[in-house]
Amino acid sequence: NTSIITDLYLSYNEIGDKGIKYLSEGLKTNESIKELYLSACGIGDEGVHYLAEAISQNKILEALYLNHNKINTPEAGLLGENNQVDLKIYYRNPLNSIPPQIRDGGNEKIKEYLKEMKFGGEMLNRVRVLLIGHFGAGKTKLLRTLQSINLTKTNTNTEREKINSQNENDLKSTVAIDMDSILENISIQIPNYQNNNNNLNNNSNSQNIDFSSYNFCWYFWDFAGQSDYVDTHLTFIGQSNLILYCCDISKSIQQIQFHTNQWLKRLWSKFCELKIVVILTFGDKIKSRYEKIKKLKEIKNMIEKDYEEQE
C-alpha cells in the first residue's frame, strides 16, 4: 500500500534523466511521500525540468534531496520557484554561476537566489576591497589614489597634480572604518612576473584586463591601523574579499614583523587559504637602492615563512 510511504530513498542509483521522467509522472499524483532522496542519481538539466513540473502539481512533498548530481544554475531556478519544498541542492552540483558567498549560505540562500534570478535583471559585479595595515602605513592615501583612477583619462597632468595636492592636504587618519564605493568601468594592466634567482623580473608580456564591458562596483573599506581595532576588524573580513595589506618598508624589520603578526598571521589563522595582496609603501624614504632591495627580500622571506607556518 503506497499510501503509507512517507520517505522514499533512491540516492546512489543511476536513475538518470530518463528514469526521472517516469518517476516525475508518479510524483504528480503522489499523496503520501513527504521526503524524496535523489542524491547521486546522475540527474542533469533535462531531469530537473521533469521534477520542476512534478513538484508544481504536488502539494504533499516537503523535502527534495538532489545533492551530488549534474544540475546547473538556470535549471535549478525552476525548482527554486516552489516555496513549499525544502530543496537540498547546493552540495556537489555545478551551480557554476552562483557566487560563493551565496553557496556558503546554504540551501535557503541558494533557493532565494534562484528564485530572484527567475525575474531576470542586470548582473552587478561587486568587489569588496579591504585596506588593512598598521597606523600610518598609507592606506588612506592608497584609497584616494584608487578613487581618482579616472583622472588618468579625463584630466591633464596639471589638473591631476592640483587634485592630488588637494587630496594630500585633506588626508586624515582613519578612525574605526571608512567605507566608500566606486561604480566605474575601468581597465587594469597586470604584468606577468617570473621568479629568477630570487629576483622578480617583469617580463614584457602584460595581461590587460578590460572591465569596461562589465558593470562593476568596487566597495572600499579602509580599516584604522591602531592595535586596539584589530580584533574588531577581523570580524568584518571574509574569504571572498580582496585584501590589500599596506606595509611601510621604511620601518625597522622588528616593527614590520610585529605588524605582520598583528594582521597577517591572525588572518591566516582564521582563513588558512586567504589570499592577500601586500603593498609596500614609503619606499622613497630609503635612499640606498641596495638597502631597499635587501629590505624587500627580508620582508618577502618573512611573510612567506609566516604563511607556511599557518598551513
PDB file of N, CA and C in Angstrom, residues 145-240:
ATOM      1  N   THR A 145      44.070  57.394  -4.116  1.00  0.00           N
ATOM      2  CA  THR A 145      44.640  57.147  -5.443  1.00  0.00           C
ATOM      3  C   THR A 145      43.725  56.253  -6.269  1.00  0.00           C
ATOM      4  N   LEU A 146      43.188  55.199  -5.656  1.00  0.00           N
ATOM      5  CA  LEU A 146      42.282  54.302  -6.358  1.00  0.00           C
ATOM      6  C   LEU A 146      40.997  55.016  -6.767  1.00  0.00           C
ATOM      7  N   GLN A 147      40.529  55.908  -5.904  1.00  0.00           N
ATOM      8  CA  GLN A 147      39.305  56.647  -6.209  1.00  0.00           C
ATOM      9  C   GLN A 147      39.483  57.615  -7.372  1.00  0.00           C
ATOM     10  N   SER A 148      40.691  58.080  -7.587  1.00  0.00           N
ATOM     11  CA  SER A 148      40.933  59.054  -8.652  1.00  0.00           C
ATOM     12  C   SER A 148      41.481  58.400  -9.907  1.00  0.00           C
ATOM     13  N   ILE A 149      41.224  57.095 -10.080  1.00  0.00           N
ATOM     14  CA  ILE A 149      41.768  56.372 -11.216  1.00  0.00           C
ATOM     15  C   ILE A 149      41.271  56.930 -12.543  1.00  0.00           C
ATOM     16  N   ASN A 150      40.054  57.490 -12.532  1.00  0.00           N
ATOM     17  CA  ASN A 150      39.504  58.038 -13.772  1.00  0.00           C
ATOM     18  C   ASN A 150      40.176  59.344 -14.162  1.00  0.00           C
ATOM     19  N   LEU A 151      40.997  59.929 -13.282  1.00  0.00           N
ATOM     20  CA  LEU A 151      41.693  61.167 -13.619  1.00  0.00           C
ATOM     21  C   LEU A 151      42.673  60.955 -14.765  1.00  0.00           C
ATOM     22  N   THR A 152      43.193  59.738 -14.868  1.00  0.00           N
ATOM     23  CA  THR A 152      44.172  59.476 -15.925  1.00  0.00           C
ATOM     24  C   THR A 152      43.541  59.546 -17.301  1.00  0.00           C
ATOM     25  N   LYS A 153      42.208  59.502 -17.345  1.00  0.00           N
ATOM     26  CA  LYS A 153      41.531  59.551 -18.634  1.00  0.00           C
ATOM     27  C   LYS A 153      41.018  60.945 -18.964  1.00  0.00           C
ATOM     28  N   THR A 154      40.589  61.665 -17.932  1.00  0.00           N
ATOM     29  CA  THR A 154      39.796  62.865 -18.200  1.00  0.00           C
ATOM     30  C   THR A 154      40.506  64.162 -17.869  1.00  0.00           C
ATOM     31  N   ASN A 155      41.665  64.103 -17.228  1.00  0.00           N
ATOM     32  CA  ASN A 155      42.316  65.338 -16.808  1.00  0.00           C
ATOM     33  C   ASN A 155      43.728  65.452 -17.369  1.00  0.00           C
ATOM     34  N   THR A 156      44.176  66.680 -17.505  1.00  0.00           N
ATOM     35  CA  THR A 156      45.544  66.917 -17.939  1.00  0.00           C
ATOM     36  C   THR A 156      46.496  66.693 -16.771  1.00  0.00           C
ATOM     37  N   ASN A 157      47.796  66.645 -17.053  1.00  0.00           N
ATOM     38  CA  ASN A 157      48.787  66.439 -15.994  1.00  0.00           C
ATOM     39  C   ASN A 157      48.705  67.529 -14.936  1.00  0.00           C
ATOM     40  N   THR A 158      48.539  68.788 -15.375  1.00  0.00           N
ATOM     41  CA  THR A 158      48.463  69.903 -14.432  1.00  0.00           C
ATOM     42  C   THR A 158      47.253  69.755 -13.515  1.00  0.00           C
ATOM     43  N   GLU A 159      46.099  69.360 -14.098  1.00  0.00           N
ATOM     44  CA  GLU A 159      44.882  69.202 -13.295  1.00  0.00           C
ATOM     45  C   GLU A 159      45.037  68.055 -12.307  1.00  0.00           C
ATOM     46  N   ARG A 160      45.690  66.983 -12.747  1.00  0.00           N
ATOM     47  CA  ARG A 160      45.884  65.843 -11.845  1.00  0.00           C
ATOM     48  C   ARG A 160      46.783  66.211 -10.680  1.00  0.00           C
ATOM     49  N   GLU A 161      47.861  66.947 -10.959  1.00  0.00           N
ATOM     50  CA  GLU A 161      48.767  67.364  -9.887  1.00  0.00           C
ATOM     51  C   GLU A 161      48.050  68.249  -8.878  1.00  0.00           C
ATOM     52  N   LYS A 162      47.176  69.112  -9.368  1.00  0.00           N
ATOM     53  CA  LYS A 162      46.427  70.006  -8.478  1.00  0.00           C
ATOM     54  C   LYS A 162      45.495  69.217  -7.571  1.00  0.00           C
ATOM     55  N   ILE A 163      44.777  68.240  -8.173  1.00  0.00           N
ATOM     56  CA  ILE A 163      43.830  67.436  -7.391  1.00  0.00           C
ATOM     57  C   ILE A 163      44.558  66.545  -6.406  1.00  0.00           C
ATOM     58  N   ASN A 164      45.677  65.941  -6.850  1.00  0.00           N
ATOM     59  CA  ASN A 164      46.458  65.092  -5.937  1.00  0.00           C
ATOM     60  C   ASN A 164      47.010  65.889  -4.766  1.00  0.00           C
ATOM     61  N   SER A 165      47.384  67.149  -5.025  1.00  0.00           N
ATOM     62  CA  SER A 165      47.876  68.019  -3.964  1.00  0.00           C
ATOM     63  C   SER A 165      46.774  68.315  -2.960  1.00  0.00           C
ATOM     64  N   GLN A 166      45.557  68.535  -3.478  1.00  0.00           N
ATOM     65  CA  GLN A 166      44.413  68.777  -2.586  1.00  0.00           C
ATOM     66  C   GLN A 166      44.122  67.540  -1.752  1.00  0.00           C
ATOM     67  N   ASN A 167      44.182  66.358  -2.386  1.00  0.00           N
ATOM     68  CA  ASN A 167      43.941  65.116  -1.654  1.00  0.00           C
ATOM     69  C   ASN A 167      44.961  64.924  -0.544  1.00  0.00           C
ATOM     70  N   GLU A 168      46.219  65.269  -0.845  1.00  0.00           N
ATOM     71  CA  GLU A 168      47.296  65.124   0.143  1.00  0.00           C
ATOM     72  C   GLU A 168      47.037  65.986   1.364  1.00  0.00           C
ATOM     73  N   ASN A 169      46.547  67.210   1.128  1.00  0.00           N
ATOM     74  CA  ASN A 169      46.284  68.125   2.237  1.00  0.00           C
ATOM     75  C   ASN A 169      45.061  67.714   3.044  1.00  0.00           C
ATOM     76  N   ASP A 170      44.124  67.023   2.377  1.00  0.00           N
ATOM     77  CA  ASP A 170      42.876  66.650   3.048  1.00  0.00           C
ATOM     78  C   ASP A 170      42.973  65.323   3.807  1.00  0.00           C
ATOM     79  N   LEU A 171      44.087  64.588   3.649  1.00  0.00           N
ATOM     80  CA  LEU A 171      44.197  63.267   4.260  1.00  0.00           C
ATOM     81  C   LEU A 171      44.185  63.350   5.779  1.00  0.00           C
ATOM     82  N   LYS A 172      43.361  62.508   6.382  1.00  0.00           N
ATOM     83  CA  LYS A 172      43.311  62.384   7.837  1.00  0.00           C
ATOM     84  C   LYS A 172      43.341  60.917   8.182  1.00  0.00           C
ATOM     85  N   SER A 173      43.883  60.591   9.335  1.00  0.00           N
ATOM     86  CA  SER A 173      43.942  59.197   9.763  1.00  0.00           C
ATOM     87  C   SER A 173      42.536  58.642   9.945  1.00  0.00           C
ATOM     88  N   THR A 174      42.364  57.388   9.557  1.00  0.00           N
ATOM     89  CA  THR A 174      41.057  56.749   9.671  1.00  0.00           C
ATOM     90  C   THR A 174      40.733  56.417  11.122  1.00  0.00           C
ATOM     91  N   VAL A 175      39.510  56.680  11.513  1.00  0.00           N
ATOM     92  CA  VAL A 175      39.013  56.285  12.820  1.00  0.00           C
ATOM     93  C   VAL A 175      38.021  55.149  12.592  1.00  0.00           C
ATOM     94  N   ALA A 176      38.314  53.970  13.184  1.00  0.00           N
ATOM     95  CA  ALA A 176      37.494  52.765  13.006  1.00  0.00           C
ATOM     96  C   ALA A 176      37.539  52.320  11.546  1.00  0.00           C
ATOM     97  N   ILE A 177      36.438  52.498  10.778  1.00  0.00           N
ATOM     98  CA  ILE A 177      36.379  52.049   9.390  1.00  0.00           C
ATOM     99  C   ILE A 177      35.752  53.137   8.529  1.00  0.00           C
ATOM    100  N   ASP A 178      36.396  53.476   7.424  1.00  0.00           N
ATOM    101  CA  ASP A 178      35.803  54.345   6.420  1.00  0.00           C
ATOM    102  C   ASP A 178      35.355  53.481   5.262  1.00  0.00           C
ATOM    103  N   MET A 179      34.128  53.705   4.783  1.00  0.00           N
ATOM    104  CA  MET A 179      33.612  52.928   3.665  1.00  0.00           C
ATOM    105  C   MET A 179      33.271  53.858   2.511  1.00  0.00           C
ATOM    106  N   ASP A 180      33.605  53.432   1.318  1.00  0.00           N
ATOM    107  CA  ASP A 180      33.313  54.208   0.127  1.00  0.00           C
ATOM    108  C   ASP A 180      33.096  53.241  -1.022  1.00  0.00           C
ATOM    109  N   SER A 181      32.547  53.721  -2.116  1.00  0.00           N
ATOM    110  CA  SER A 181      32.325  52.852  -3.264  1.00  0.00           C
ATOM    111  C   SER A 181      32.578  53.618  -4.542  1.00  0.00           C
ATOM    112  N   ILE A 182      32.971  52.879  -5.569  1.00  0.00           N
ATOM    113  CA  ILE A 182      33.188  53.452  -6.890  1.00  0.00           C
ATOM    114  C   ILE A 182      32.472  52.569  -7.897  1.00  0.00           C
ATOM    115  N   LEU A 183      31.565  53.158  -8.643  1.00  0.00           N
ATOM    116  CA  LEU A 183      30.911  52.441  -9.723  1.00  0.00           C
ATOM    117  C   LEU A 183      31.554  52.932 -11.004  1.00  0.00           C
ATOM    118  N   GLU A 184      32.474  52.137 -11.510  1.00  0.00           N
ATOM    119  CA  GLU A 184      33.355  52.640 -12.567  1.00  0.00           C
ATOM    120  C   GLU A 184      33.726  51.518 -13.519  1.00  0.00           C
ATOM    121  N   ASN A 185      33.718  51.802 -14.807  1.00  0.00           N
ATOM    122  CA  ASN A 185      34.224  50.865 -15.794  1.00  0.00           C
ATOM    123  C   ASN A 185      35.677  51.208 -16.056  1.00  0.00           C
ATOM    124  N   ILE A 186      36.575  50.328 -15.696  1.00  0.00           N
ATOM    125  CA  ILE A 186      37.997  50.639 -15.780  1.00  0.00           C
ATOM    126  C   ILE A 186      38.749  49.514 -16.471  1.00  0.00           C
ATOM    127  N   SER A 187      39.961  49.791 -16.868  1.00  0.00           N
ATOM    128  CA  SER A 187      40.840  48.793 -17.447  1.00  0.00           C
ATOM    129  C   SER A 187      42.086  48.721 -16.584  1.00  0.00           C
ATOM    130  N   ILE A 188      42.478  47.503 -16.204  1.00  0.00           N
ATOM    131  CA  ILE A 188      43.625  47.317 -15.322  1.00  0.00           C
ATOM    132  C   ILE A 188      44.675  46.482 -16.046  1.00  0.00           C
ATOM    133  N   GLN A 189      45.911  46.937 -16.011  1.00  0.00           N
ATOM    134  CA  GLN A 189      47.003  46.188 -16.628  1.00  0.00           C
ATOM    135  C   GLN A 189      47.767  45.439 -15.554  1.00  0.00           C
ATOM    136  N   ILE A 190      47.864  44.130 -15.713  1.00  0.00           N
ATOM    137  CA  ILE A 190      48.541  43.283 -14.730  1.00  0.00           C
ATOM    138  C   ILE A 190      49.766  42.661 -15.396  1.00  0.00           C
ATOM    139  N   PRO A 191      50.979  43.072 -14.987  1.00  0.00           N
ATOM    140  CA  PRO A 191      52.178  42.489 -15.588  1.00  0.00           C
ATOM    141  C   PRO A 191      52.415  41.071 -15.087  1.00  0.00           C
ATOM    142  N   ASN A 192      52.986  40.247 -15.956  1.00  0.00           N
ATOM    143  CA  ASN A 192      53.378  38.898 -15.558  1.00  0.00           C
ATOM    144  C   ASN A 192      54.800  38.940 -15.022  1.00  0.00           C
ATOM    145  N   TYR A 193      55.047  38.201 -13.940  1.00  0.00           N
ATOM    146  CA  TYR A 193      56.372  38.206 -13.323  1.00  0.00           C
ATOM    147  C   TYR A 193      56.960  36.802 -13.323  1.00  0.00           C
ATOM    148  N   GLN A 194      58.257  36.733 -13.429  1.00  0.00           N
ATOM    149  CA  GLN A 194      58.968  35.468 -13.337  1.00  0.00           C
ATOM    150  C   GLN A 194      59.937  35.542 -12.165  1.00  0.00           C
ATOM    151  N   ASN A 195      60.001  34.469 -11.425  1.00  0.00           N
ATOM    152  CA  ASN A 195      60.919  34.405 -10.283  1.00  0.00           C
ATOM    153  C   ASN A 195      62.220  33.772 -10.747  1.00  0.00           C
ATOM    154  N   ASN A 196      63.292  34.547 -10.769  1.00  0.00           N
ATOM    155  CA  ASN A 196      64.570  34.072 -11.287  1.00  0.00           C
ATOM    156  C   ASN A 196      65.679  34.423 -10.295  1.00  0.00           C
ATOM    157  N   ASN A 197      66.208  33.389  -9.620  1.00  0.00           N
ATOM    158  CA  ASN A 197      67.276  33.606  -8.629  1.00  0.00           C
ATOM    159  C   ASN A 197      66.882  34.650  -7.583  1.00  0.00           C
ATOM    160  N   ASN A 198      65.650  34.514  -7.088  1.00  0.00           N
ATOM    161  CA  ASN A 198      65.127  35.408  -6.052  1.00  0.00           C
ATOM    162  C   ASN A 198      64.951  36.849  -6.518  1.00  0.00           C
ATOM    163  N   ASN A 199      65.055  37.078  -7.827  1.00  0.00           N
ATOM    164  CA  ASN A 199      64.808  38.417  -8.350  1.00  0.00           C
ATOM    165  C   ASN A 199      63.520  38.401  -9.158  1.00  0.00           C
ATOM    166  N   LEU A 200      62.625  39.317  -8.868  1.00  0.00           N
ATOM    167  CA  LEU A 200      61.378  39.394  -9.613  1.00  0.00           C
ATOM    168  C   LEU A 200      61.610  40.242 -10.851  1.00  0.00           C
ATOM    169  N   ASN A 201      61.523  39.617 -12.017  1.00  0.00           N
ATOM    170  CA  ASN A 201      61.771  40.322 -13.263  1.00  0.00           C
ATOM    171  C   ASN A 201      60.470  40.476 -14.029  1.00  0.00           C
ATOM    172  N   ASN A 202      60.167  41.680 -14.407  1.00  0.00           N
ATOM    173  CA  ASN A 202      58.959  41.939 -15.172  1.00  0.00           C
ATOM    174  C   ASN A 202      59.194  41.522 -16.617  1.00  0.00           C
ATOM    175  N   ASN A 203      58.523  40.449 -17.045  1.00  0.00           N
ATOM    176  CA  ASN A 203      58.658  40.143 -18.466  1.00  0.00           C
ATOM    177  C   ASN A 203      57.609  40.954 -19.213  1.00  0.00           C
ATOM    178  N   SER A 204      57.871  41.297 -20.410  1.00  0.00           N
ATOM    179  CA  SER A 204      57.106  42.332 -21.101  1.00  0.00           C
ATOM    180  C   SER A 204      55.714  41.902 -21.503  1.00  0.00           C
ATOM    181  N   ASN A 205      55.362  40.638 -21.264  1.00  0.00           N
ATOM    182  CA  ASN A 205      54.046  40.165 -21.684  1.00  0.00           C
ATOM    183  C   ASN A 205      53.007  40.500 -20.622  1.00  0.00           C
ATOM    184  N   SER A 206      52.468  41.689 -20.670  1.00  0.00           N
ATOM    185  CA  SER A 206      51.468  42.111 -19.686  1.00  0.00           C
ATOM    186  C   SER A 206      50.087  41.660 -20.126  1.00  0.00           C
ATOM    187  N   GLN A 207      49.270  41.324 -19.136  1.00  0.00           N
ATOM    188  CA  GLN A 207      47.896  40.928 -19.393  1.00  0.00           C
ATOM    189  C   GLN A 207      46.992  42.108 -19.085  1.00  0.00           C
ATOM    190  N   ASN A 208      46.218  42.538 -20.064  1.00  0.00           N
ATOM    191  CA  ASN A 208      45.343  43.683 -19.867  1.00  0.00           C
ATOM    192  C   ASN A 208      43.916  43.193 -19.632  1.00  0.00           C
ATOM    193  N   ILE A 209      43.385  43.480 -18.460  1.00  0.00           N
ATOM    194  CA  ILE A 209      42.024  43.077 -18.124  1.00  0.00           C
ATOM    195  C   ILE A 209      41.113  44.276 -18.272  1.00  0.00           C
ATOM    196  N   ASP A 210      40.185  44.187 -19.208  1.00  0.00           N
ATOM    197  CA  ASP A 210      39.296  45.303 -19.503  1.00  0.00           C
ATOM    198  C   ASP A 210      37.935  45.054 -18.862  1.00  0.00           C
ATOM    199  N   PHE A 211      37.594  45.891 -17.889  1.00  0.00           N
ATOM    200  CA  PHE A 211      36.312  45.753 -17.198  1.00  0.00           C
ATOM    201  C   PHE A 211      35.225  46.632 -17.815  1.00  0.00           C
ATOM    202  N   SER A 212      35.515  47.276 -18.925  1.00  0.00           N
ATOM    203  CA  SER A 212      34.575  48.260 -19.479  1.00  0.00           C
ATOM    204  C   SER A 212      33.265  47.629 -19.933  1.00  0.00           C
ATOM    205  N   SER A 213      33.296  46.330 -20.238  1.00  0.00           N
ATOM    206  CA  SER A 213      32.074  45.668 -20.695  1.00  0.00           C
ATOM    207  C   SER A 213      31.278  45.076 -19.536  1.00  0.00           C
ATOM    208  N   TYR A 214      31.767  45.262 -18.312  1.00  0.00           N
ATOM    209  CA  TYR A 214      31.081  44.735 -17.130  1.00  0.00           C
ATOM    210  C   TYR A 214      30.569  45.881 -16.258  1.00  0.00           C
ATOM    211  N   ASN A 215      29.557  45.563 -15.476  1.00  0.00           N
ATOM    212  CA  ASN A 215      29.034  46.542 -14.527  1.00  0.00           C
ATOM    213  C   ASN A 215      29.653  46.242 -13.169  1.00  0.00           C
ATOM    214  N   PHE A 216      30.702  46.977 -12.835  1.00  0.00           N
ATOM    215  CA  PHE A 216      31.455  46.704 -11.613  1.00  0.00           C
ATOM    216  C   PHE A 216      31.229  47.793 -10.577  1.00  0.00           C
ATOM    217  N   CYS A 217      31.058  47.359  -9.338  1.00  0.00           N
ATOM    218  CA  CYS A 217      31.003  48.310  -8.232  1.00  0.00           C
ATOM    219  C   CYS A 217      32.062  47.876  -7.213  1.00  0.00           C
ATOM    220  N   TRP A 218      32.995  48.772  -6.959  1.00  0.00           N
ATOM    221  CA  TRP A 218      34.090  48.485  -6.041  1.00  0.00           C
ATOM    222  C   TRP A 218      33.783  49.128  -4.682  1.00  0.00           C
ATOM    223  N   TYR A 219      33.696  48.305  -3.654  1.00  0.00           N
ATOM    224  CA  TYR A 219      33.454  48.795  -2.301  1.00  0.00           C
ATOM    225  C   TYR A 219      34.773  48.791  -1.534  1.00  0.00           C
ATOM    226  N   PHE A 220      35.181  49.948  -1.068  1.00  0.00           N
ATOM    227  CA  PHE A 220      36.453  50.062  -0.353  1.00  0.00           C
ATOM    228  C   PHE A 220      36.202  50.261   1.141  1.00  0.00           C
ATOM    229  N   TRP A 221      36.846  49.418   1.942  1.00  0.00           N
ATOM    230  CA  TRP A 221      36.777  49.529   3.397  1.00  0.00           C
ATOM    231  C   TRP A 221      38.179  49.854   3.890  1.00  0.00           C
ATOM    232  N   ASP A 222      38.339  51.026   4.443  1.00  0.00           N
ATOM    233  CA  ASP A 222      39.638  51.490   4.944  1.00  0.00           C
ATOM    234  C   ASP A 222      39.651  51.306   6.458  1.00  0.00           C
ATOM    235  N   PHE A 223      40.413  50.315   6.930  1.00  0.00           N
ATOM    236  CA  PHE A 223      40.436  49.970   8.350  1.00  0.00           C
ATOM    237  C   PHE A 223      41.508  50.769   9.095  1.00  0.00           C
ATOM    238  N   ALA A 224      41.123  51.329  10.204  1.00  0.00           N
ATOM    239  CA  ALA A 224      42.096  52.024  11.053  1.00  0.00           C
ATOM    240  C   ALA A 224      43.168  51.039  11.511  1.00  0.00           C
ATOM    241  N   GLY A 225      44.417  51.525  11.606  1.00  0.00           N
ATOM    242  CA  GLY A 225      45.522  50.620  11.885  1.00  0.00           C
ATOM    243  C   GLY A 225      45.943  50.519  13.335  1.00  0.00           C
ATOM    244  N   GLN A 226      45.293  51.269  14.239  1.00  0.00           N
ATOM    245  CA  GLN A 226      45.683  51.180  15.650  1.00  0.00           C
ATOM    246  C   GLN A 226      45.422  49.780  16.203  1.00  0.00           C
ATOM    247  N   SER A 227      46.284  49.332  17.091  1.00  0.00           N
ATOM    248  CA  SER A 227      46.212  47.973  17.632  1.00  0.00           C
ATOM    249  C   SER A 227      44.874  47.681  18.302  1.00  0.00           C
ATOM    250  N   ASP A 228      44.267  48.696  18.894  1.00  0.00           N
ATOM    251  CA  ASP A 228      43.004  48.498  19.615  1.00  0.00           C
ATOM    252  C   ASP A 228      41.876  48.016  18.706  1.00  0.00           C
ATOM    253  N   TYR A 229      41.999  48.271  17.392  1.00  0.00           N
ATOM    254  CA  TYR A 229      40.913  47.949  16.471  1.00  0.00           C
ATOM    255  C   TYR A 229      41.052  46.576  15.817  1.00  0.00           C
ATOM    256  N   VAL A 230      42.217  45.944  15.915  1.00  0.00           N
ATOM    257  CA  VAL A 230      42.491  44.760  15.098  1.00  0.00           C
ATOM    258  C   VAL A 230      41.475  43.652  15.331  1.00  0.00           C
ATOM    259  N   ASP A 231      41.200  43.301  16.573  1.00  0.00           N
ATOM    260  CA  ASP A 231      40.266  42.208  16.859  1.00  0.00           C
ATOM    261  C   ASP A 231      38.879  42.493  16.306  1.00  0.00           C
ATOM    262  N   THR A 232      38.451  43.740  16.408  1.00  0.00           N
ATOM    263  CA  THR A 232      37.136  44.111  15.880  1.00  0.00           C
ATOM    264  C   THR A 232      37.116  44.007  14.366  1.00  0.00           C
ATOM    265  N   HIS A 233      38.186  44.450  13.710  1.00  0.00           N
ATOM    266  CA  HIS A 233      38.247  44.418  12.248  1.00  0.00           C
ATOM    267  C   HIS A 233      38.155  43.003  11.697  1.00  0.00           C
ATOM    268  N   LEU A 234      38.733  42.049  12.400  1.00  0.00           N
ATOM    269  CA  LEU A 234      38.759  40.670  11.905  1.00  0.00           C
ATOM    270  C   LEU A 234      37.362  40.101  11.694  1.00  0.00           C
ATOM    271  N   THR A 235      36.385  40.607  12.442  1.00  0.00           N
ATOM    272  CA  THR A 235      35.014  40.103  12.291  1.00  0.00           C
ATOM    273  C   THR A 235      34.372  40.548  10.981  1.00  0.00           C
ATOM    274  N   PHE A 236      34.949  41.562  10.320  1.00  0.00           N
ATOM    275  CA  PHE A 236      34.380  42.063   9.071  1.00  0.00           C
ATOM    276  C   PHE A 236      35.025  41.432   7.837  1.00  0.00           C
ATOM    277  N   ILE A 237      36.033  40.611   8.038  1.00  0.00           N
ATOM    278  CA  ILE A 237      36.800  40.081   6.917  1.00  0.00           C
ATOM    279  C   ILE A 237      36.339  38.673   6.583  1.00  0.00           C
ATOM    280  N   GLY A 238      36.157  38.406   5.285  1.00  0.00           N
ATOM    281  CA  GLY A 238      35.716  37.096   4.827  1.00  0.00           C
ATOM    282  C   GLY A 238      36.612  36.549   3.730  1.00  0.00           C
ATOM    283  N   GLN A 239      36.427  35.262   3.446  1.00  0.00           N
ATOM    284  CA  GLN A 239      37.269  34.561   2.486  1.00  0.00           C
ATOM    285  C   GLN A 239      37.179  35.156   1.079  1.00  0.00           C
ATOM    286  N   SER A 240      36.025  35.715   0.710  1.00  0.00           N
ATOM    287  CA  SER A 240      35.821  36.183  -0.662  1.00  0.00           C
ATOM    288  C   SER A 240      36.259  37.631  -0.881  1.00  0.00           C
TER     289      SER A 240
END
